[in-house]
Short mmCIF file of C-alpha atoms and ligand atoms in Angstrom, two decimals:
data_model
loop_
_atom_site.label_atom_id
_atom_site.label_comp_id
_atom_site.label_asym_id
_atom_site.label_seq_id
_atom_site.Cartn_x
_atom_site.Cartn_y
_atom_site.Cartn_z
CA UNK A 1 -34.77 -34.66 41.42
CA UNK A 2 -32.79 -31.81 41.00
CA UNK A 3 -31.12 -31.81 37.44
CA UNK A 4 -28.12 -29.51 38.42
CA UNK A 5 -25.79 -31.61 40.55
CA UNK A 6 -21.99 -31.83 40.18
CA UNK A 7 -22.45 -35.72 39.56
CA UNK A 8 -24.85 -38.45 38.58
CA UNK A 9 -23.43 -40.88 41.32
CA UNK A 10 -21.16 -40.48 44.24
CA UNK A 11 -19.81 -44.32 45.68
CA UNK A 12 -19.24 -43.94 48.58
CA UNK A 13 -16.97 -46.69 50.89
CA UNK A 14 -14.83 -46.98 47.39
CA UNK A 15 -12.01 -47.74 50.09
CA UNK A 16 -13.57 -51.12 50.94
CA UNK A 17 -13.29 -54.44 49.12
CA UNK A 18 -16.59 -54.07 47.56
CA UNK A 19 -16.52 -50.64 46.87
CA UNK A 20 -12.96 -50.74 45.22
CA UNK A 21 -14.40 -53.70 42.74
CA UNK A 22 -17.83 -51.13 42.02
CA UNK A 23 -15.43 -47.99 41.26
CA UNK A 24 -13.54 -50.13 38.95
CA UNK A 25 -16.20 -51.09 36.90
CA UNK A 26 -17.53 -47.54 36.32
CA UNK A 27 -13.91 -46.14 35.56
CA UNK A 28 -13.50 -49.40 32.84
CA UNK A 29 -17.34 -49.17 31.66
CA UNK A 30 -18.06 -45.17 31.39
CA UNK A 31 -14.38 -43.68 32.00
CA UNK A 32 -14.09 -40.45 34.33
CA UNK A 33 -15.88 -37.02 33.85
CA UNK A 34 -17.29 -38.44 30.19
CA UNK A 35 -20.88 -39.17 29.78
CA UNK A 36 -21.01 -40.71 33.57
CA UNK A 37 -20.24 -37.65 35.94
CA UNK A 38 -18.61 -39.85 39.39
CA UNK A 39 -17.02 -39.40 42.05
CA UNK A 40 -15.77 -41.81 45.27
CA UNK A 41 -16.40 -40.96 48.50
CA UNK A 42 -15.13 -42.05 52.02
CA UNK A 43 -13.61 -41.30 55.81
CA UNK A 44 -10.10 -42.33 54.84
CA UNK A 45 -8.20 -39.63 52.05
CA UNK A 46 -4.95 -41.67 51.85
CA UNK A 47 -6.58 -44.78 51.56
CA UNK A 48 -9.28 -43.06 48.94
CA UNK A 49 -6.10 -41.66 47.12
CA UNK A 50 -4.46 -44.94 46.81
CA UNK A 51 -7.48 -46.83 45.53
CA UNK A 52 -7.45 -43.64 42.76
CA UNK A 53 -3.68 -44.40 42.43
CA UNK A 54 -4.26 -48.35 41.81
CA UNK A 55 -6.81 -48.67 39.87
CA UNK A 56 -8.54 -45.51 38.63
CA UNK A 57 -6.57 -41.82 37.87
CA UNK A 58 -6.73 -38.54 39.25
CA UNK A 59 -9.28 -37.39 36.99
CA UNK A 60 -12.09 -39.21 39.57
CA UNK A 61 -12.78 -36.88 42.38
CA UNK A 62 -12.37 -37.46 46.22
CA UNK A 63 -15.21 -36.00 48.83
CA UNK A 64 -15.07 -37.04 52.24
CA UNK A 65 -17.70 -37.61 54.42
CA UNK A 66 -18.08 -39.63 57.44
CA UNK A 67 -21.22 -42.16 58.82
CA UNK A 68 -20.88 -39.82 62.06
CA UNK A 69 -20.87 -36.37 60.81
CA UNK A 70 -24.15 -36.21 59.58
CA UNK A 71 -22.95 -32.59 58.06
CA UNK A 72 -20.51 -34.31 55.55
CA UNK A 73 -23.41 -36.72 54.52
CA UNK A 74 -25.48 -33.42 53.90
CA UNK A 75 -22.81 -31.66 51.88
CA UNK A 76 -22.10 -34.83 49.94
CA UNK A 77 -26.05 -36.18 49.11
CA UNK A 78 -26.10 -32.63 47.64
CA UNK A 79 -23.42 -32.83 44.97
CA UNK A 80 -24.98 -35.75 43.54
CA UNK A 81 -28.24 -37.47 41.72
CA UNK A 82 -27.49 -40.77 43.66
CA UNK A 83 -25.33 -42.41 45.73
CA UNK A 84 -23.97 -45.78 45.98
CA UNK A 85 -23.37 -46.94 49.35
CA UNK A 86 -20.71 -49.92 50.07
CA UNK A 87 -20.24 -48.58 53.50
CA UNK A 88 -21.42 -51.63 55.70
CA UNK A 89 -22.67 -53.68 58.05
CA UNK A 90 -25.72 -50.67 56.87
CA UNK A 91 -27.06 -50.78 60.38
CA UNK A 92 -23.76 -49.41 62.24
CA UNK A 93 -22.91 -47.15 59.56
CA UNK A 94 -25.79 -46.49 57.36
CA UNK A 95 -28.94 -44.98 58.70
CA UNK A 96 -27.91 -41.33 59.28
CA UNK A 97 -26.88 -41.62 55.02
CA UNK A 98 -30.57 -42.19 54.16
CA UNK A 99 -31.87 -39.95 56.21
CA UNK A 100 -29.93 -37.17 54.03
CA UNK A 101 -30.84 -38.16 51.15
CA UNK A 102 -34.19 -38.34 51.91
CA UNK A 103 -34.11 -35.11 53.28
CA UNK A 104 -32.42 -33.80 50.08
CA UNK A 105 -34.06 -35.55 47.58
CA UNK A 106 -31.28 -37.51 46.42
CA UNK A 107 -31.79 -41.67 45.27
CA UNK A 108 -29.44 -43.83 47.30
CA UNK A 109 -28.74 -47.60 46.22
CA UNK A 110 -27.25 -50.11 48.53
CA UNK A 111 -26.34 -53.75 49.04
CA UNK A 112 -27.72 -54.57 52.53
CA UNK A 113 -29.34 -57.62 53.42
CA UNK A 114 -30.04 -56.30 56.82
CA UNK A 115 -33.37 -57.12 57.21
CA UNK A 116 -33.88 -55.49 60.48
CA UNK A 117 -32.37 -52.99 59.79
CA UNK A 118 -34.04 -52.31 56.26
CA UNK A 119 -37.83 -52.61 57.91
CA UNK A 120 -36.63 -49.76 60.37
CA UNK A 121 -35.61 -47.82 57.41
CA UNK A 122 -39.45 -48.36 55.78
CA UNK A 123 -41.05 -47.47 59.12
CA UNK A 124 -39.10 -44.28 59.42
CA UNK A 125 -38.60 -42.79 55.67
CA UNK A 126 -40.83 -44.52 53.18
CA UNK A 127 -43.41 -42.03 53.45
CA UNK A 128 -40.86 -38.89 53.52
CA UNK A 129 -38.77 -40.13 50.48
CA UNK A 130 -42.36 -40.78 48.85
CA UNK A 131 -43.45 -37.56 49.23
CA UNK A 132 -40.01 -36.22 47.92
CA UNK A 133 -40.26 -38.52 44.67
CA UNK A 134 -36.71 -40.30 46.00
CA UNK A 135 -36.17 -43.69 45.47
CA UNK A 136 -33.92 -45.48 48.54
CA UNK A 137 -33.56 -48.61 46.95
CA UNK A 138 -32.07 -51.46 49.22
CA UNK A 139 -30.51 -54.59 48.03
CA UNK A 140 -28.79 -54.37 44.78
CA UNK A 141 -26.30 -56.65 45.14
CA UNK A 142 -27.05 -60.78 44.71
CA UNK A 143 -29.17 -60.15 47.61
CA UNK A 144 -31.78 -59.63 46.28
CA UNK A 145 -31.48 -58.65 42.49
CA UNK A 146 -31.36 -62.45 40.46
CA UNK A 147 -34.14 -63.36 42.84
CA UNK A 148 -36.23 -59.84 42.74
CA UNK A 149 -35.53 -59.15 38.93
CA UNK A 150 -35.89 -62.84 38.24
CA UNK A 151 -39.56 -63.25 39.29
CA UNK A 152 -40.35 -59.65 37.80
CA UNK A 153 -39.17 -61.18 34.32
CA UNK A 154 -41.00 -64.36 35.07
CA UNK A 155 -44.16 -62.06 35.74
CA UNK A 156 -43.82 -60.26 32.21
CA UNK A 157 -43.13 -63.49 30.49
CA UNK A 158 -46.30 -65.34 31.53
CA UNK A 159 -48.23 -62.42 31.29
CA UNK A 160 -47.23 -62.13 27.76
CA UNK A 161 -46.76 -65.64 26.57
CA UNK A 162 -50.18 -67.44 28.07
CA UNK A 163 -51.79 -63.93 29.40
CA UNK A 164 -51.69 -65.66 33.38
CA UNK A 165 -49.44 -64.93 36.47
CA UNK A 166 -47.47 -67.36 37.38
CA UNK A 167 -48.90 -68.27 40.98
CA UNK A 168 -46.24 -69.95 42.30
CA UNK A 169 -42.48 -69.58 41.71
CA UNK A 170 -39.92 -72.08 43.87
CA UNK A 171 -36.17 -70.90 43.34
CA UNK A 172 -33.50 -72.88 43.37
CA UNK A 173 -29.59 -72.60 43.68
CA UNK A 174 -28.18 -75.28 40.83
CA UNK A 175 -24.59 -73.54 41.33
CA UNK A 176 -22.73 -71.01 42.61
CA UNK A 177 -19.30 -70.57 43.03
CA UNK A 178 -17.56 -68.10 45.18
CA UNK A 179 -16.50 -66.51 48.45
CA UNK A 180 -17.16 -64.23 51.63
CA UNK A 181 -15.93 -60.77 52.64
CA UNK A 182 -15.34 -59.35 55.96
CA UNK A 183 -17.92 -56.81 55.36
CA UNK A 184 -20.25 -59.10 54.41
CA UNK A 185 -19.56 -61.55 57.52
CA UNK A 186 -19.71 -58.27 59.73
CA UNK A 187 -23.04 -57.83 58.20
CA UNK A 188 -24.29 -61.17 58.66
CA UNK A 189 -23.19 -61.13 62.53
CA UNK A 190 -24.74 -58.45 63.24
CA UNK A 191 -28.45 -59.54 62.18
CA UNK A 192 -27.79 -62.48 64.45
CA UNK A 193 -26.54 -60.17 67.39
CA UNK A 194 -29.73 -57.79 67.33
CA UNK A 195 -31.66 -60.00 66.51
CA UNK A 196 -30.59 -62.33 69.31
CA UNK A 197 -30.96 -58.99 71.69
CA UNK A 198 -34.12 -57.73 70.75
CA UNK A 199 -37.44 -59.96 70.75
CA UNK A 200 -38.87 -57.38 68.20
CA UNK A 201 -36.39 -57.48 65.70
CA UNK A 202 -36.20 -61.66 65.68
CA UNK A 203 -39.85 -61.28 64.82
CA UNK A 204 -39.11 -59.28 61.70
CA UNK A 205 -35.85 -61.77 60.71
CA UNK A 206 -37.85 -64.52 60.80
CA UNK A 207 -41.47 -63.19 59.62
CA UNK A 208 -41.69 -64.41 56.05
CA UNK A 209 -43.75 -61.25 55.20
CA UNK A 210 -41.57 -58.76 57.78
CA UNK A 211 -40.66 -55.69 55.18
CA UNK A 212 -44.43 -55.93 53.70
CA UNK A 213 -46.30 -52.73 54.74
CA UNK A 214 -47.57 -53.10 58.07
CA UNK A 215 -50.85 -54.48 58.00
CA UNK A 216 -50.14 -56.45 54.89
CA UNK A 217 -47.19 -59.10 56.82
CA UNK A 218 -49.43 -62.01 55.96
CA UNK A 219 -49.92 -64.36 53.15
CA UNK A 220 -49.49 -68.24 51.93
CA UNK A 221 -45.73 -68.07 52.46
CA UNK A 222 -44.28 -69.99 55.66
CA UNK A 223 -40.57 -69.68 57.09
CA UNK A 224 -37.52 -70.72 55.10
CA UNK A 225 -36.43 -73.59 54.71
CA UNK A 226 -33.93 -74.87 57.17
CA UNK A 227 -33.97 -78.51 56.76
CA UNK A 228 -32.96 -81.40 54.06
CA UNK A 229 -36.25 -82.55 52.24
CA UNK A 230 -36.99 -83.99 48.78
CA UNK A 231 -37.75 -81.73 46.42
CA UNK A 232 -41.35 -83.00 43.84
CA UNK A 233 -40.38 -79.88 41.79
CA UNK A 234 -37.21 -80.11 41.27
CA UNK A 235 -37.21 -84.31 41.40
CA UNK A 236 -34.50 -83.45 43.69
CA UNK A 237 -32.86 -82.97 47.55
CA UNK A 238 -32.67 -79.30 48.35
CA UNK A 239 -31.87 -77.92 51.74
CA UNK A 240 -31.68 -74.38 53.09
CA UNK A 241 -29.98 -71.16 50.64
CA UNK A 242 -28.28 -68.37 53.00
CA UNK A 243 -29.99 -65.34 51.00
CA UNK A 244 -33.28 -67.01 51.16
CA UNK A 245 -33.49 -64.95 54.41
CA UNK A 246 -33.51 -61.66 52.95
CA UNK A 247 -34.57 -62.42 48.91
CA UNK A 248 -37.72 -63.97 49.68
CA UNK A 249 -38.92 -61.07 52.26
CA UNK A 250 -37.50 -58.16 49.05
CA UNK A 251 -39.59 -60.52 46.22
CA UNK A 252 -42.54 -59.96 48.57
CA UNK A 253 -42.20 -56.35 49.39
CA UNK A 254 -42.23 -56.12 45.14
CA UNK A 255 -45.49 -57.74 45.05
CA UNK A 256 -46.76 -55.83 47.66
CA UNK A 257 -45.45 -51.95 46.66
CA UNK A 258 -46.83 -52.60 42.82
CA UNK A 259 -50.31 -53.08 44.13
CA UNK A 260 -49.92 -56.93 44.17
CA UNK A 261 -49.51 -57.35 40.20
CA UNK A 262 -48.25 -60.90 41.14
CA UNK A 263 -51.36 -61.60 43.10
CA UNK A 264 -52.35 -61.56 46.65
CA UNK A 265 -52.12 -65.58 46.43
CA UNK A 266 -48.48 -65.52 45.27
CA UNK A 267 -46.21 -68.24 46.63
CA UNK A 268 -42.40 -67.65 46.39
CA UNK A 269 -39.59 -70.18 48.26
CA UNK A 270 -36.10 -70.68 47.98
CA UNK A 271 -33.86 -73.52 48.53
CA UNK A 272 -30.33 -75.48 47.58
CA UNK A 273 -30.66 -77.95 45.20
CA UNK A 274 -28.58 -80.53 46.16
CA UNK A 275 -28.62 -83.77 43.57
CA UNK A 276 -30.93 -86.70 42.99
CA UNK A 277 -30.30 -90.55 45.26
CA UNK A 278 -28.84 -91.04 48.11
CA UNK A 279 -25.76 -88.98 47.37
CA UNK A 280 -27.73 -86.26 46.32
CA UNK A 281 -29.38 -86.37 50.63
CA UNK A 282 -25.90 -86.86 51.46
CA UNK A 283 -24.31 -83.60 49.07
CA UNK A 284 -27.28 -81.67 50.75
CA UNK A 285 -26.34 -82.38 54.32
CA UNK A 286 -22.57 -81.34 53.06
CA UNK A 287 -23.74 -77.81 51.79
CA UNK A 288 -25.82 -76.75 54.58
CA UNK A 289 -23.64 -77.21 57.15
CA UNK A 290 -21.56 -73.62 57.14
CA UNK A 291 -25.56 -72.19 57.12
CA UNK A 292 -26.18 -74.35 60.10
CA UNK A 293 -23.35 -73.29 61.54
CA UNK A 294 -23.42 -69.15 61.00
CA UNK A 295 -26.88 -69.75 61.60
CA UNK A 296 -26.41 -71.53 65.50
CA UNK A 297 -22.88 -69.12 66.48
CA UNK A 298 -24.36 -67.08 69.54
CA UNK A 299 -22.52 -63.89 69.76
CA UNK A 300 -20.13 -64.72 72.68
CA UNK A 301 -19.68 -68.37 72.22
CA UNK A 302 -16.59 -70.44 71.02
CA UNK A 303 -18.04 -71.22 67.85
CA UNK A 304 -18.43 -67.26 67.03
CA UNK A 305 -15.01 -66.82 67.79
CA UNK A 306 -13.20 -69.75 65.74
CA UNK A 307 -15.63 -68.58 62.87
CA UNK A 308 -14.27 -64.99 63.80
CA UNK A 309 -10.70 -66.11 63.42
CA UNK A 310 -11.05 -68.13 59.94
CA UNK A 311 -13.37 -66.09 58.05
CA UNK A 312 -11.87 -62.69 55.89
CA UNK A 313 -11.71 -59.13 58.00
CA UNK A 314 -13.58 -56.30 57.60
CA UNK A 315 -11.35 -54.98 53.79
CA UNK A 316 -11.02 -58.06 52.93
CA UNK A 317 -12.42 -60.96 50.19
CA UNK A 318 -12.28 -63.29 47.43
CA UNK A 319 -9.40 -62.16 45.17
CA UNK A 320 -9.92 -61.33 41.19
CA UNK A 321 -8.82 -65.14 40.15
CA UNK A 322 -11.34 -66.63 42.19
CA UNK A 323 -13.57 -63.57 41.33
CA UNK A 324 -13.18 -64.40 37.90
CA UNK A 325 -13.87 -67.79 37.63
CA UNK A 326 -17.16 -68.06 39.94
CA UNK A 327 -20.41 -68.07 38.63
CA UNK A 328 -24.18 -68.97 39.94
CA UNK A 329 -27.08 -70.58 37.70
CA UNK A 330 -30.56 -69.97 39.00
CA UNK A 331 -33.25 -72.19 38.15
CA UNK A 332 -37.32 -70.80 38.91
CA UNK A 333 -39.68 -73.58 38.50
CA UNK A 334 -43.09 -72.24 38.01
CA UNK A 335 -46.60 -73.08 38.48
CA UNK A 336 -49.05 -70.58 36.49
CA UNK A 337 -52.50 -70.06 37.68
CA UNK A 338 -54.57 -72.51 35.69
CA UNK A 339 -51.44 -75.17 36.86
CA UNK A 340 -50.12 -75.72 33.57
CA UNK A 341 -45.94 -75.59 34.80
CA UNK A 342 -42.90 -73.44 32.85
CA UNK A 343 -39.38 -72.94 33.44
CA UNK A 344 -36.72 -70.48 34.23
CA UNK A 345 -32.95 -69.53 34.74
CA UNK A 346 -31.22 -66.58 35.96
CA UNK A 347 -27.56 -67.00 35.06
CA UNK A 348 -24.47 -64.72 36.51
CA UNK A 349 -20.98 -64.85 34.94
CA UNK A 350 -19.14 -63.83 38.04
CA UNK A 351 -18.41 -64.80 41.22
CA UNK A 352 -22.07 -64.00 42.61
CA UNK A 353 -20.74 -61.86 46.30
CA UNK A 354 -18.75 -59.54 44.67
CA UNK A 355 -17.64 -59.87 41.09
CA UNK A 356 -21.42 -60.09 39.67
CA UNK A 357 -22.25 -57.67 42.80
CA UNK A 358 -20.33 -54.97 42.23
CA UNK A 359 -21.80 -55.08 38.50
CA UNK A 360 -25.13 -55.20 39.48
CA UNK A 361 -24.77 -52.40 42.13
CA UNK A 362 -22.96 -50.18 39.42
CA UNK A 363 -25.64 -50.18 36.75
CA UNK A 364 -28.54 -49.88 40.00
CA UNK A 365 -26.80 -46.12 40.36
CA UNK A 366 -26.47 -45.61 36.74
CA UNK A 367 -29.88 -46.93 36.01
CA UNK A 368 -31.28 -44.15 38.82
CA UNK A 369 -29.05 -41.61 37.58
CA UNK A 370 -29.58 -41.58 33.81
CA UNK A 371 -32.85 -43.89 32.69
CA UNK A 372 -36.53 -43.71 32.33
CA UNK A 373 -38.00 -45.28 35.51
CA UNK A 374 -40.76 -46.30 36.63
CA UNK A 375 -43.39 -43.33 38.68
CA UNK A 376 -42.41 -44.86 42.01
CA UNK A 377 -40.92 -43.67 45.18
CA UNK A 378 -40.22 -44.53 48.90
CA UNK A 379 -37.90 -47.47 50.59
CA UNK A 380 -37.88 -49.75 46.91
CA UNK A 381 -37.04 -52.79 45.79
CA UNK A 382 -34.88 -53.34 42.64
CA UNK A 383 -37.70 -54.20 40.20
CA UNK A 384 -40.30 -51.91 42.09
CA UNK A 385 -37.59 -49.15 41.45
CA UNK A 386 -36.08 -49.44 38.21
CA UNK A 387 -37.86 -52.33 36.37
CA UNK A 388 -37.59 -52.88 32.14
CA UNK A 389 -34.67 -50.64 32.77
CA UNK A 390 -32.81 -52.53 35.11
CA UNK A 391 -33.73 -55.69 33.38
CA UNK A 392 -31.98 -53.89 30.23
CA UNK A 393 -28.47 -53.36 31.91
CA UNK A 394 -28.06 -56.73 33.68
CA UNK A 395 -28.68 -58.41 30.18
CA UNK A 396 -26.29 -55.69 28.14
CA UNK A 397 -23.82 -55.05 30.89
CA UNK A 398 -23.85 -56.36 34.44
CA UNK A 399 -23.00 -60.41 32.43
CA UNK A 400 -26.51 -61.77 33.84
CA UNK A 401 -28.78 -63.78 31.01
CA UNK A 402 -32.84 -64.59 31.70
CA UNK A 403 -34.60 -67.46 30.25
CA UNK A 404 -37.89 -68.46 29.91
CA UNK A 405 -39.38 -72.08 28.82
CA UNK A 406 -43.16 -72.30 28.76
CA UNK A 407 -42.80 -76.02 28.49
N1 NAP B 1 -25.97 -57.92 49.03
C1 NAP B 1 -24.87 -58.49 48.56
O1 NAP B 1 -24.96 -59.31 47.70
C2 NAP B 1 -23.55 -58.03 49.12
C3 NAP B 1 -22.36 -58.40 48.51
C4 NAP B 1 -21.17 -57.87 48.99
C5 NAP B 1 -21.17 -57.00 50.08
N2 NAP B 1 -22.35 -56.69 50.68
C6 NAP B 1 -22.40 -55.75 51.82
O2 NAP B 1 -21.66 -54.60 51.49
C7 NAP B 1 -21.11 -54.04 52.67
C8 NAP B 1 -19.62 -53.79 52.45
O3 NAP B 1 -18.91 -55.01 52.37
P1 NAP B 1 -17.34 -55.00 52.13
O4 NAP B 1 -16.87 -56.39 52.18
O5 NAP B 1 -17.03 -54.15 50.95
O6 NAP B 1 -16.88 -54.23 53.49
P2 NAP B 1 -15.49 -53.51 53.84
O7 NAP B 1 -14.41 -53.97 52.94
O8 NAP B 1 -15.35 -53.66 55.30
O9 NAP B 1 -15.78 -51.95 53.48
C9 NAP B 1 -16.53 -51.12 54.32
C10 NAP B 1 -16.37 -49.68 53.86
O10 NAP B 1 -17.07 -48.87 54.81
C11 NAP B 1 -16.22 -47.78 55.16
N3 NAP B 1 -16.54 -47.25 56.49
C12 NAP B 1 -16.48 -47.90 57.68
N4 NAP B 1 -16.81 -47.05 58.67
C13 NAP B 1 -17.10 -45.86 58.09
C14 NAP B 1 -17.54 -44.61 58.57
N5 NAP B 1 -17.70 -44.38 59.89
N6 NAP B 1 -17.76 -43.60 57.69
C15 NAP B 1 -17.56 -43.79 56.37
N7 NAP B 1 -17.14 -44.96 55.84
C16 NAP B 1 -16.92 -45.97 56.70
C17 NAP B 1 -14.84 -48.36 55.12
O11 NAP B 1 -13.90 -47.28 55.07
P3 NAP B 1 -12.36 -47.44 55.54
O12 NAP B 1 -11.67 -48.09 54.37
O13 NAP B 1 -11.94 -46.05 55.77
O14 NAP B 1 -12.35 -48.33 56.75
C18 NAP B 1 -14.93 -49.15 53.84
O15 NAP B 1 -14.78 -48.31 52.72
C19 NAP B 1 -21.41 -55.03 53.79
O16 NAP B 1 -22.53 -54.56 54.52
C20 NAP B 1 -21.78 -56.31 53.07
O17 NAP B 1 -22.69 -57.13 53.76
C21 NAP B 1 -23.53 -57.20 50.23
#
């Protein structure tokens, strides 16, 4: 990467509700113009001066550049060593951004959970940006990082503590407390519409192994879960997780793009827990219903639009209160290879969407920008990307904790 660039990150969409909470965190955490050179970036300079107004200064600089004039994108992937990308749903707005950097060698760090969109993305620049040592790293956000990074640390801890892998790792959702943005919803719509379009691109959504290399989309791992069941693990109900969509498909790409360290006969799963007893079936019916729902709303139908009409719009989202006091506990059960069991959480102090997101997202680009990474380049994953060093900043500064219990 070229060392001479005005700035180590550019965010770009720091006009949006996600990108406003990520800009704020790097003007708190590393200041303006110190040892962090940044900059935001957007379409909109009034609204890009007003978020600089509110809640940074006018020592953060302003570059413009739109998802349609592909020349802006150019111009701007120059200036920097990486950019942060809020600027979502990825697939309307996002492919002509990788495509520059790419092109000009710059790493790029997102938070789409797009998988359609992120397998086209493989199939047209993961050679390129390996042959240009860039690293286009996709999902930084809660989708996928607890899950990606959490197995990864699992990996190292087995490996170190009883010298095994652990073979198979079921994650499951304990608690989680927070809320939805427009942008994300937007996001989440639009997988369902293409997919619901496009026979080609529902096989990918629903293809356990669909951003695996092609040729290497098979494995023990079926479809997610998307019914109540109990739960031998766990000793509890669980019943379908949201993210499970797109974490489980990133955790598998890891395995697969580090030469399968975790083995070809790794199992990974995700899931809701949902409480022992009868109440426990009951809580798990409860919590799956809004996935059932987003799930079944055609694009078109009545139940699209009355979701349309209650859910936040595209700018909008949880506010800092509720922000503040969410949180989501992680728990990996694990079964290592000779079948002796351990244990392990992944804790976030934050509301997990956007509060813990915007955290995680903000030390992905400063982690590209200024660490010691691991030799790897292409269309990434989070621990495939950045590894000990991510693992490093989400303990000491993105408020996420790891533990392991070999039982
Ligand atoms: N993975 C996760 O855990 C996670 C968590 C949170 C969010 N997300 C994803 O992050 C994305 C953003 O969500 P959000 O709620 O922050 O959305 P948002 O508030 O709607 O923000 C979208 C941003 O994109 C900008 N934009 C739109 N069209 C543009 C264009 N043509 N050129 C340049 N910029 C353009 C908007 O600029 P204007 O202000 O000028 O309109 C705005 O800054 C979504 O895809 C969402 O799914 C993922």
């Amino acid at each position: 990467m070229n060392q001479l660039r005005d700035y180590d990150i550019i965010v770009w969409g720091a006009s949006g509700f996600t990108g406003k909470l990520v800009a704020e965190y790097l003007f708190k955490k590393y200041g303006s113009n110190k040892n962090l050179k940044w900059a935001i970036a957007g379409r909109n300079s009034l609204k890009l001066n007003s978020v600089r107004k509110d809640i940074l200064d006018s020592t953060v600089p302003l570059i413009l550049a739109d998802s349609n004039d592909s020349q802006s994108l150019n111009e701007m992937v120059k200036k920097t060593k990486v950019i942060c990308t809020t600027v979502g749903p990825y697939a309307k707005y996002g492919s002509k951004l990788v495509a520059a950097c790419v092109e000009n060698k710059t790493h790029y760090c997102d938070l789409a959970g797009e998988v359609q969109w992120i397998r086209k993305m493989i199939d047209q620049y993961h050679k390129e940006a390996k042959n240009n040592n860039t690293k286009i790293v996709n999902s930084c956000g809660f989708d996928s990082i607890p899950s990606d990074m959490g197995v990864y640390y699992i990996q190292k801890q087995t490996r170190a503590s009883k010298n095994q892998r652990a073979k198979l790792i079921e994650m499951r959702v304990a608690g989680a407390k927070g809320g939805i943005s427009g942008g994300t919803y937007e996001s989440l719509s639009k997988v369902n519409e293409e997919a619901n379009k496009d026979k080609e691109i529902f096989k990918v959504v629903i293809n356990p192994y669909g951003l695996n290399p092609i040729g290497e989309q098979d494995g023990l791992d079926r479809s997610d879960l998307r019914k109540i069941i109990y739960d031998k693990s766990s000793n509890s109900w669980i019943g379908p997780f949201m993210m499970a969509a797109i974490n489980t498909k990133i955790v598998r790409r890891s395995n697969a793009l580090s030469n399968y360290s975790y083995g070809k006969d790794f199992m990974y799963n995700e899931a809701t827990l949902s409480g022992k007893g009868i109440l426990g079936k009951i809580k798990g019916y409860f919590l799956a219903i809004p996935v059932f729902l987003l799930m079944s709303a055609k694009p078109g139908s009545i139940l699209k639009k009355f979701i349309d009409f209650i859910l936040p719009k595209p700018g909008e989202g949880p506010n800092k209160k509720d922000r503040e006091a969410g949180f989501y506990n992680l728990r990996f059960y694990i079964t290592l290879e000779d079948g002796s069991k351990a244990f392990a959480k992944v804790i976030g102090d934050m509301d997990p969407g956007y509060g813990s997101t915007a955290k995680m997202l903000a030390e992905s680009a400063v982690c590209l920008a200024k660490d010691e990474l691991p030799d790897s380049s292409g269309v990434l994953t989070p621990s495939t990307a950045m590894g000990d060093a991510l693992l490093d900043r989400l303990e000491k500064n993105a408020g996420l904790s790891f533990n392991f219990n070999n039982k």
